[in-house]
Amino acid sequence: MSNKPARTLSFKCAKCTKPVTLYLQKVSACSHIQPYQGICKCGEVRYHATGDKDAVASFLANPHEGWSHHH
Ligand SMILES: [Zn+2]
């Protein structure tokens, strides 16, 4: 068993339902979450994050560039 987050996750695209591979992002700005990002072949960007519940919620509410950590 390991506490390290998975390097990749798979989700279905919200638009075309094809599987999308999300890759763990290296984000040094926040240690509370492990953000994942993947782009479907149809162009839809899929975000996901694991970790601190509130930080994940704020990340997913605005996962784009400029997101910063608020506590
Ligand atoms: Zn898609």
PDB file of C-alpha atoms and ligand atoms in Angstrom:
ATOM      1  CA  MET A   1       0.000   0.000   0.000  1.00  0.00           C
ATOM      2  CA  SER A   2       1.151   3.495  -0.752  1.00  0.00           C
ATOM      3  CA  ASN A   3      -0.064   6.931   0.183  1.00  0.00           C
ATOM      4  CA  LYS A   4       1.198   8.411  -3.028  1.00  0.00           C
ATOM      5  CA  PRO A   5      -1.517   9.613  -5.375  1.00  0.00           C
ATOM      6  CA  ALA A   6      -2.014   7.748  -8.604  1.00  0.00           C
ATOM      7  CA  ARG A   7      -0.204   9.247 -11.571  1.00  0.00           C
ATOM      8  CA  THR A   8      -3.161   8.831 -13.836  1.00  0.00           C
ATOM      9  CA  LEU A   9      -6.902   8.479 -13.500  1.00  0.00           C
ATOM     10  CA  SER A  10      -9.520   7.614 -16.068  1.00  0.00           C
ATOM     11  CA  PHE A  11     -12.876   9.271 -16.507  1.00  0.00           C
ATOM     12  CA  LYS A  12     -15.487   9.312 -19.179  1.00  0.00           C
ATOM     13  CA  CYS A  13     -15.748  12.508 -21.169  1.00  0.00           C
ATOM     14  CA  ALA A  14     -18.825  14.532 -20.268  1.00  0.00           C
ATOM     15  CA  LYS A  15     -19.432  15.326 -23.927  1.00  0.00           C
ATOM     16  CA  CYS A  16     -18.653  12.237 -25.963  1.00  0.00           C
ATOM     17  CA  THR A  17     -18.418   9.594 -23.185  1.00  0.00           C
ATOM     18  CA  LYS A  18     -15.068   8.346 -24.450  1.00  0.00           C
ATOM     19  CA  PRO A  19     -12.501   7.523 -21.774  1.00  0.00           C
ATOM     20  CA  VAL A  20     -10.142  10.351 -20.904  1.00  0.00           C
ATOM     21  CA  THR A  21      -6.844   9.837 -19.126  1.00  0.00           C
ATOM     22  CA  LEU A  22      -6.107  12.463 -16.512  1.00  0.00           C
ATOM     23  CA  TYR A  23      -2.531  13.068 -15.458  1.00  0.00           C
ATOM     24  CA  LEU A  24      -1.391  14.197 -12.057  1.00  0.00           C
ATOM     25  CA  GLN A  25      -0.322  17.831 -12.244  1.00  0.00           C
ATOM     26  CA  LYS A  26       2.711  19.139 -10.478  1.00  0.00           C
ATOM     27  CA  VAL A  27       1.409  22.168  -8.650  1.00  0.00           C
ATOM     28  CA  SER A  28       3.634  23.588  -5.995  1.00  0.00           C
ATOM     29  CA  ALA A  29       1.255  26.382  -5.021  1.00  0.00           C
ATOM     30  CA  CYS A  30      -0.980  24.141  -2.964  1.00  0.00           C
ATOM     31  CA  SER A  31      -0.125  21.068  -0.995  1.00  0.00           C
ATOM     32  CA  HIS A  32      -3.722  20.377   0.024  1.00  0.00           C
ATOM     33  CA  ILE A  33      -4.790  18.811  -3.227  1.00  0.00           C
ATOM     34  CA  GLN A  34      -3.488  16.614  -5.991  1.00  0.00           C
ATOM     35  CA  PRO A  35      -4.933  18.079  -9.178  1.00  0.00           C
ATOM     36  CA  TYR A  36      -5.436  16.020 -12.305  1.00  0.00           C
ATOM     37  CA  GLN A  37      -6.034  17.242 -15.813  1.00  0.00           C
ATOM     38  CA  GLY A  38      -6.750  15.522 -19.084  1.00  0.00           C
ATOM     39  CA  ILE A  39      -7.969  16.500 -22.507  1.00  0.00           C
ATOM     40  CA  CYS A  40     -10.361  14.356 -24.513  1.00  0.00           C
ATOM     41  CA  LYS A  41      -9.860  13.823 -28.216  1.00  0.00           C
ATOM     42  CA  CYS A  42     -13.009  15.881 -28.751  1.00  0.00           C
ATOM     43  CA  GLY A  43     -11.303  18.824 -27.076  1.00  0.00           C
ATOM     44  CA  GLU A  44     -13.158  18.768 -23.784  1.00  0.00           C
ATOM     45  CA  VAL A  45     -10.863  19.384 -20.824  1.00  0.00           C
ATOM     46  CA  ARG A  46     -11.535  17.279 -17.788  1.00  0.00           C
ATOM     47  CA  TYR A  47     -10.387  18.258 -14.301  1.00  0.00           C
ATOM     48  CA  HIS A  48     -10.302  16.277 -11.126  1.00  0.00           C
ATOM     49  CA  ALA A  49      -8.592  16.607  -7.784  1.00  0.00           C
ATOM     50  CA  THR A  50      -8.169  14.628  -4.632  1.00  0.00           C
ATOM     51  CA  GLY A  51      -7.284  15.814  -1.165  1.00  0.00           C
ATOM     52  CA  ASP A  52      -8.669  18.471   1.146  1.00  0.00           C
ATOM     53  CA  LYS A  53     -12.411  18.706   0.484  1.00  0.00           C
ATOM     54  CA  ASP A  54     -12.693  22.497   0.519  1.00  0.00           C
ATOM     55  CA  ALA A  55      -9.548  22.999  -1.513  1.00  0.00           C
ATOM     56  CA  VAL A  56     -10.744  20.474  -4.079  1.00  0.00           C
ATOM     57  CA  ALA A  57     -14.100  22.251  -4.338  1.00  0.00           C
ATOM     58  CA  SER A  58     -12.477  25.622  -4.910  1.00  0.00           C
ATOM     59  CA  PHE A  59     -10.074  24.129  -7.423  1.00  0.00           C
ATOM     60  CA  LEU A  60     -12.839  22.498  -9.425  1.00  0.00           C
ATOM     61  CA  ALA A  61     -14.909  25.692  -9.292  1.00  0.00           C
ATOM     62  CA  ASN A  62     -12.110  27.522 -11.061  1.00  0.00           C
ATOM     63  CA  PRO A  63      -9.395  25.133 -12.234  1.00  0.00           C
ATOM     64  CA  HIS A  64      -7.983  27.434 -14.874  1.00  0.00           C
ATOM     65  CA  GLU A  65      -4.911  29.560 -14.782  1.00  0.00           C
ATOM     66  CA  GLY A  66      -5.111  32.131 -12.083  1.00  0.00           C
ATOM     67  CA  TRP A  67      -6.561  29.784  -9.524  1.00  0.00           C
ATOM     68  CA  SER A  68      -4.972  30.509  -6.208  1.00  0.00           C
ATOM     69  CA  HIS A  69      -5.195  29.062  -2.792  1.00  0.00           C
ATOM     70  CA  HIS A  70      -7.643  30.653  -0.392  1.00  0.00           C
ATOM     71  CA  HIS A  71      -8.014  29.660   3.209  1.00  0.00           C
TER      72      HIS A  71
HETATM   73 ZN    ZN B   1     -14.896  13.930 -25.436  1.00  0.00          ZN
END
